[in-house]
Coordinates of C-alpha atoms and ligand atoms in Angstrom, one line a residue:
M1 CA 34.1 35.3 19.7
A2 CA 30.8 37.2 19.9
E3 CA 27.6 36.5 21.7
Y4 CA 24.3 36.9 19.9
K5 CA 20.9 36.9 21.6
T6 CA 17.6 36.6 19.7
K7 CA 14.0 35.6 20.1
V8 CA 14.3 33.4 17.0
L9 CA 17.5 31.6 16.0
I10 CA 17.3 30.0 12.6
I11 CA 19.9 27.4 11.7
G12 CA 20.3 26.9 7.9
S13 CA 19.9 29.0 4.8
G14 CA 17.8 27.0 2.3
P15 CA 14.2 27.9 1.3
A16 CA 13.0 26.8 4.8
G17 CA 15.5 29.0 6.6
Y18 CA 15.0 32.1 4.5
T19 CA 11.2 31.8 4.6
A20 CA 11.2 31.3 8.4
G21 CA 13.4 34.4 8.6
I22 CA 11.1 36.5 6.4
Y23 CA 8.0 35.6 8.4
A24 CA 9.8 36.0 11.8
A25 CA 11.2 39.4 10.8
R26 CA 7.8 40.6 9.6
A27 CA 6.3 39.5 12.9
G28 CA 8.8 41.9 14.6
L29 CA 10.9 39.1 16.2
N30 CA 14.3 40.3 14.9
P31 CA 15.5 36.8 13.9
I32 CA 19.1 35.8 13.5
L33 CA 19.9 33.3 10.8
V34 CA 23.1 31.3 10.8
S35 CA 23.8 30.2 7.3
G36 CA 25.7 26.9 7.6
T37 CA 28.5 25.9 5.3
Q38 CA 26.5 25.5 2.1
V39 CA 25.0 29.0 2.0
G40 CA 21.7 28.8 0.2
G41 CA 21.5 25.1 0.6
Q42 CA 21.0 22.4 -2.0
L43 CA 19.4 24.6 -4.6
T44 CA 22.6 26.4 -5.1
I45 CA 24.0 23.3 -6.7
T46 CA 21.1 22.5 -8.9
T47 CA 20.4 23.7 -12.4
D48 CA 17.3 25.4 -13.6
V49 CA 14.3 25.3 -11.4
E50 CA 11.1 25.1 -13.4
N51 CA 8.5 24.4 -10.7
F52 CA 8.9 27.2 -8.2
P53 CA 5.7 29.3 -8.6
A54 CA 6.1 32.9 -9.8
F55 CA 8.8 32.2 -12.3
P56 CA 7.3 31.7 -15.8
S57 CA 10.8 31.0 -17.2
P58 CA 13.3 28.6 -15.5
I59 CA 15.4 30.3 -12.8
A60 CA 18.8 29.0 -11.8
G61 CA 18.7 27.5 -8.3
S62 CA 21.5 29.7 -7.1
E63 CA 19.7 32.8 -8.4
L64 CA 16.5 31.8 -6.6
M65 CA 18.4 31.5 -3.4
T66 CA 20.2 34.8 -3.9
R67 CA 16.7 36.4 -4.3
M68 CA 15.4 34.7 -1.1
R69 CA 18.4 35.9 0.8
E70 CA 18.0 39.5 -0.4
Q71 CA 14.3 39.4 0.5
A72 CA 15.2 38.1 4.0
Q73 CA 17.8 40.8 4.5
N74 CA 15.4 43.5 3.2
V75 CA 12.8 42.6 5.8
G76 CA 15.4 42.7 8.5
V77 CA 16.8 39.1 9.0
K78 CA 20.3 39.3 10.4
I79 CA 22.3 36.7 8.5
I80 CA 25.5 35.4 9.9
E81 CA 27.8 33.3 7.8
D82 CA 28.9 30.7 10.3
N83 CA 28.3 27.0 11.1
I84 CA 26.6 25.8 14.3
V85 CA 28.6 22.8 15.7
E86 CA 27.0 22.2 19.0
V87 CA 23.6 22.8 20.5
D88 CA 22.2 22.7 24.0
F89 CA 18.4 22.4 24.1
K90 CA 18.4 21.4 27.8
T91 CA 18.9 25.0 29.0
R92 CA 16.7 28.0 28.2
P93 CA 17.3 30.2 26.3
F94 CA 18.7 27.5 24.0
E95 CA 22.4 27.8 23.3
C96 CA 24.2 27.0 20.1
S97 CA 28.0 27.4 19.5
S98 CA 29.6 27.8 16.2
E99 CA 32.7 26.9 14.2
R100 CA 33.9 30.5 14.6
N101 CA 33.5 30.3 18.3
N102 CA 30.4 32.5 18.4
L103 CA 27.7 31.8 21.0
F104 CA 24.1 32.1 19.9
S105 CA 21.2 32.0 22.3
G106 CA 17.6 31.8 21.2
E107 CA 14.3 31.9 23.0
T108 CA 13.2 29.7 20.1
V109 CA 15.2 27.8 17.5
I110 CA 14.1 26.9 14.0
I111 CA 16.2 24.1 12.6
C112 CA 16.4 24.2 8.8
T113 CA 19.7 22.4 8.2
G114 CA 18.4 20.4 5.2
A115 CA 20.0 17.3 3.8
S116 CA 23.2 16.4 2.0
N117 CA 24.3 14.2 -0.9
R118 CA 24.5 10.5 -0.2
W119 CA 27.5 8.6 -1.5
L120 CA 27.9 5.0 -2.7
E121 CA 30.5 4.5 0.1
L122 CA 32.9 2.6 -2.2
E123 CA 36.6 2.9 -1.4
S124 CA 37.3 3.9 -5.1
E125 CA 34.6 6.6 -4.9
K126 CA 36.3 8.1 -1.8
K127 CA 39.7 7.9 -3.6
Y128 CA 38.5 9.8 -6.7
R129 CA 36.1 12.3 -5.1
G130 CA 37.2 15.6 -6.5
F131 CA 39.3 13.9 -9.1
G132 CA 36.6 12.7 -11.4
V133 CA 33.9 11.7 -8.9
S134 CA 31.4 14.5 -8.2
G135 CA 28.1 15.1 -6.4
C136 CA 27.2 18.1 -8.4
A137 CA 26.9 18.4 -12.2
T138 CA 26.3 22.1 -12.0
C139 CA 29.5 22.6 -10.2
D140 CA 31.7 20.3 -12.2
G141 CA 30.0 19.5 -15.5
F142 CA 31.9 22.2 -17.3
F143 CA 35.2 20.2 -16.9
Y144 CA 33.8 17.4 -19.1
R145 CA 33.4 19.1 -22.4
G146 CA 33.4 16.5 -25.2
R147 CA 34.2 13.7 -22.7
N148 CA 32.2 10.7 -21.5
V149 CA 30.5 10.7 -18.1
A150 CA 28.3 8.5 -16.0
V151 CA 25.5 9.5 -13.6
I152 CA 24.4 7.1 -10.9
G153 CA 20.8 7.1 -9.7
G154 CA 17.3 7.0 -11.1
G155 CA 15.5 9.9 -9.3
N156 CA 14.9 13.5 -10.4
T157 CA 18.3 14.6 -9.5
A158 CA 20.0 11.9 -11.6
A159 CA 17.7 12.7 -14.5
E160 CA 18.3 16.4 -14.3
E161 CA 22.1 16.0 -13.9
A162 CA 22.2 13.6 -16.9
I163 CA 20.3 16.1 -19.1
Y164 CA 22.4 19.0 -17.9
L165 CA 25.6 17.2 -18.6
T166 CA 24.7 16.7 -22.2
N167 CA 25.4 20.4 -22.6
F168 CA 29.1 19.6 -22.2
A169 CA 29.8 15.8 -22.4
G170 CA 30.1 13.8 -25.5
S171 CA 28.0 11.0 -24.0
V172 CA 26.2 10.4 -20.7
T173 CA 25.5 7.0 -19.3
L174 CA 22.8 6.8 -16.6
I175 CA 23.4 3.8 -14.4
H176 CA 20.3 2.7 -12.4
R177 CA 19.9 -0.2 -10.1
R178 CA 16.4 -1.1 -11.2
D179 CA 14.5 -1.3 -14.5
T180 CA 12.2 1.7 -13.9
L181 CA 13.1 5.2 -13.0
R182 CA 11.9 7.1 -10.0
A183 CA 12.2 10.4 -11.9
D184 CA 9.1 12.4 -12.9
K185 CA 7.6 11.3 -16.2
F186 CA 8.4 14.7 -17.7
L187 CA 12.1 14.2 -17.0
Q188 CA 12.0 10.6 -18.2
D189 CA 10.7 11.8 -21.5
K190 CA 13.5 14.3 -21.7
L191 CA 16.0 11.6 -21.0
R192 CA 14.6 9.3 -23.7
N193 CA 14.5 12.0 -26.3
N194 CA 18.2 12.9 -25.8
N195 CA 20.4 10.9 -28.0
K196 CA 23.5 11.7 -26.0
I197 CA 22.0 9.7 -23.0
H198 CA 22.2 5.9 -22.7
I199 CA 20.7 4.1 -19.7
E200 CA 22.3 1.0 -18.1
W201 CA 19.3 -0.7 -16.3
D202 CA 19.5 -3.0 -13.4
S203 CA 23.1 -2.1 -12.8
V204 CA 25.2 -1.2 -9.8
V205 CA 28.7 0.3 -9.6
E206 CA 31.3 -2.2 -8.4
E207 CA 34.3 0.1 -8.7
I208 CA 35.4 3.4 -10.1
L209 CA 38.6 3.0 -12.0
G210 CA 41.4 5.5 -12.7
T211 CA 45.0 6.4 -12.7
E212 CA 47.3 7.1 -9.7
N213 CA 49.4 9.9 -10.9
P214 CA 47.7 12.1 -11.6
L215 CA 44.7 10.9 -9.7
S216 CA 42.0 10.7 -12.4
V217 CA 39.0 8.6 -13.3
N218 CA 39.1 6.7 -16.6
G219 CA 36.4 4.1 -16.2
I220 CA 33.7 2.4 -14.1
R221 CA 33.0 -1.3 -13.5
I222 CA 29.4 -2.1 -13.2
K223 CA 27.4 -5.3 -12.6
N224 CA 24.0 -6.2 -13.9
V225 CA 22.1 -7.4 -10.9
K226 CA 19.9 -9.7 -12.9
T227 CA 22.6 -11.5 -14.9
D228 CA 25.6 -10.9 -12.6
Q229 CA 27.5 -9.9 -15.7
Q230 CA 30.2 -7.2 -15.2
K231 CA 31.4 -4.7 -17.7
T232 CA 33.7 -1.7 -17.8
L233 CA 32.6 1.6 -19.3
K234 CA 35.2 4.2 -20.3
V235 CA 34.2 7.4 -18.6
D236 CA 36.2 10.4 -17.4
G237 CA 33.7 11.6 -14.8
V238 CA 31.2 10.0 -12.4
F239 CA 28.3 11.9 -10.9
I240 CA 26.7 10.4 -7.9
A241 CA 23.0 11.3 -7.6
I242 CA 21.5 8.7 -5.2
G243 CA 19.6 10.9 -2.8
H244 CA 20.3 12.6 0.4
H245 CA 20.7 12.2 4.2
P246 CA 19.4 14.7 6.8
N247 CA 21.9 17.1 8.4
T248 CA 21.1 16.2 12.0
E249 CA 24.4 15.0 13.4
I250 CA 24.6 17.9 15.9
F251 CA 21.1 17.3 17.2
K252 CA 21.6 13.7 18.2
G253 CA 20.8 13.3 21.9
Q254 CA 19.2 16.7 22.0
I255 CA 16.0 16.1 20.1
D256 CA 13.9 13.2 18.9
L257 CA 15.1 11.8 15.5
S258 CA 13.5 9.1 13.4
N259 CA 15.5 5.8 12.7
D260 CA 16.9 7.3 9.5
G261 CA 17.9 10.5 11.2
Y262 CA 15.2 13.0 10.3
I263 CA 13.8 15.3 13.0
I264 CA 10.4 14.2 14.2
T265 CA 7.8 16.9 14.1
Q266 CA 4.2 16.7 15.2
P267 CA 1.5 16.1 12.5
D268 CA 0.7 19.3 10.5
S269 CA 3.2 21.2 12.5
C270 CA 6.9 22.0 12.8
K271 CA 7.0 21.5 16.6
T272 CA 9.6 19.0 17.8
N273 CA 9.5 17.2 21.1
I274 CA 11.2 20.2 22.7
E275 CA 8.9 23.1 23.3
G276 CA 10.3 26.2 21.5
V277 CA 12.4 24.2 19.0
F278 CA 10.9 23.8 15.6
A279 CA 12.2 22.0 12.4
A280 CA 11.3 22.9 8.8
G281 CA 12.3 21.7 5.4
D282 CA 14.2 18.6 4.3
V283 CA 15.5 18.0 7.7
Q284 CA 12.1 17.0 8.9
N285 CA 10.5 15.9 5.6
Q286 CA 12.0 13.1 3.6
H287 CA 8.9 12.6 1.4
F288 CA 8.3 15.9 -0.3
R289 CA 11.7 17.3 -0.7
Q290 CA 10.7 20.3 -2.8
A291 CA 11.8 23.9 -2.4
I292 CA 8.2 25.1 -2.2
V293 CA 7.4 22.6 0.5
A294 CA 10.5 23.6 2.5
A295 CA 9.5 27.2 2.1
G296 CA 6.0 26.5 3.3
S297 CA 7.2 24.6 6.4
G298 CA 9.6 27.5 7.1
C299 CA 6.6 29.7 7.2
I300 CA 4.7 27.4 9.5
A301 CA 7.7 27.2 11.9
A302 CA 8.0 31.0 12.1
L303 CA 4.2 31.3 12.8
E304 CA 4.5 28.6 15.5
A305 CA 7.5 30.3 17.0
D306 CA 5.7 33.6 17.1
K307 CA 2.7 32.0 18.9
F308 CA 5.0 30.2 21.4
L309 CA 6.8 33.5 22.2
S310 CA 3.5 35.4 22.7
K311 CA 2.6 32.9 25.4
M312 CA 5.9 33.2 27.3
Ligands
LIG1 P1 15.6 10.2 -4.7 O1 15.6 9.6 -3.4 O2 14.3 10.6 -5.4 O3 16.3 9.1 -5.8 C1 17.5 8.5 -5.5 C2 17.8 7.5 -6.6 O4 19.1 6.9 -6.3 C3 16.8 6.4 -6.7 O5 16.5 6.1 -8.0 C4 17.5 5.3 -6.0 O6 17.1 4.0 -6.5 C5 18.9 5.5 -6.2 N1 19.8 5.0 -5.2 C6 19.6 5.2 -3.8 N2 20.6 4.6 -3.2 C7 21.4 4.0 -4.1 C8 22.6 3.2 -4.0 N3 23.2 2.9 -2.9 N4 23.1 2.7 -5.2 C9 22.5 3.0 -6.3 N5 21.4 3.8 -6.5 C10 20.8 4.2 -5.4 O7 16.7 11.4 -4.7 P2 16.8 12.6 -5.6 O8 18.0 13.3 -5.1 O9 16.7 12.3 -7.0 O10 15.5 13.5 -5.3 C11 15.3 13.9 -3.9 C12 14.0 14.7 -3.9 O11 14.1 15.9 -4.5 C13 12.8 14.0 -4.6 O12 11.7 14.2 -3.8 C14 12.8 14.6 -5.9 O13 11.5 14.6 -6.5 C15 13.2 16.1 -5.6 N6 13.8 16.7 -6.7 C16 13.0 17.4 -7.5 C17 13.5 18.1 -8.6 C18 12.5 18.8 -9.5 O14 11.3 18.7 -9.3 N7 12.9 19.5 -10.5 C19 14.9 18.0 -9.0 C20 15.7 17.2 -8.1 C21 15.2 16.6 -7.0 P3 15.7 3.4 -6.4 O15 14.8 4.1 -7.3 O16 15.9 2.0 -6.8 O17 15.3 3.6 -5.0

């Protein structure tokens, strides 16, 4: 167990966290960043990023995050690989304890814990998670060379995962609960022009089917919500891409959260209801969940923390 004291404690290591770190370090605040369990955040499990400025060619999400981390370290951010499990925002400096029994105290805290995959919450999905059910095409797509897979969802993630999976799979069925996609037009065009991809519209997953021994997916039962007709598709893998929920469990009771669990911040600001505690990135913004937006809000949070500290 170790004790760490800092002016700026950053929780989370996605674009928001690293950017907050870069700005706080350059303001001479010697920030400490606690990385969380998914070091680098959600971008580490995405494929090519084509819309982050300054990269004329696509850059892998994991590579982008490695570069942000290196930049943060180069300007003096102290990065600790650990996971905060409890926070106390009622005392000052704020105290946060970790999975590895470390105690962090910060005169300010910037929360950048992001969001995580949502699941369908079917019993069969839980049963086969890791045995044919996945939340990450980049991580698991490779195992489905020449096989048939399904992707659930109609947003950008689902579209990107479906397209990515065609690099390996024999066929990809996109299953979406409505008759229009939420994904960007650019991705919709890519989907339509890929003859390995078939879309099942207006359809929901009733059950994921498979064998017991070994535990392995071999099909999916879906229902058309307009006709109530059910059908079974033969697939070996199911990728769930139905969005995210904010990682705010440890902040319940400590800070104001919206009904759906996001940290509430003041308009045009990363300030929370607790003076000295800021929130940046997907954990406080469910509308524009983009790396560049998260990075921008990490910057705002660091500037606001600096201003707060200068008045102390
Ligand atoms: P979204 O919330 O955008 O989309 C989730 C999709 O899953 C929707 O189509 C939704 O259906 C469907 N869905 C939600 N719940 C269920 C359920 N219980 N059963 C079946 N389907 C369900 O999430 P994404 O992860 O796709 O994207 C998150 C954010 O990240 C977005 O802002 C997106 O633009 C961004 N993003 C950007 C990328 C890029 O620019 N390259 C890449 C990936 C993500 P419905 O449409 O009916 O609501």
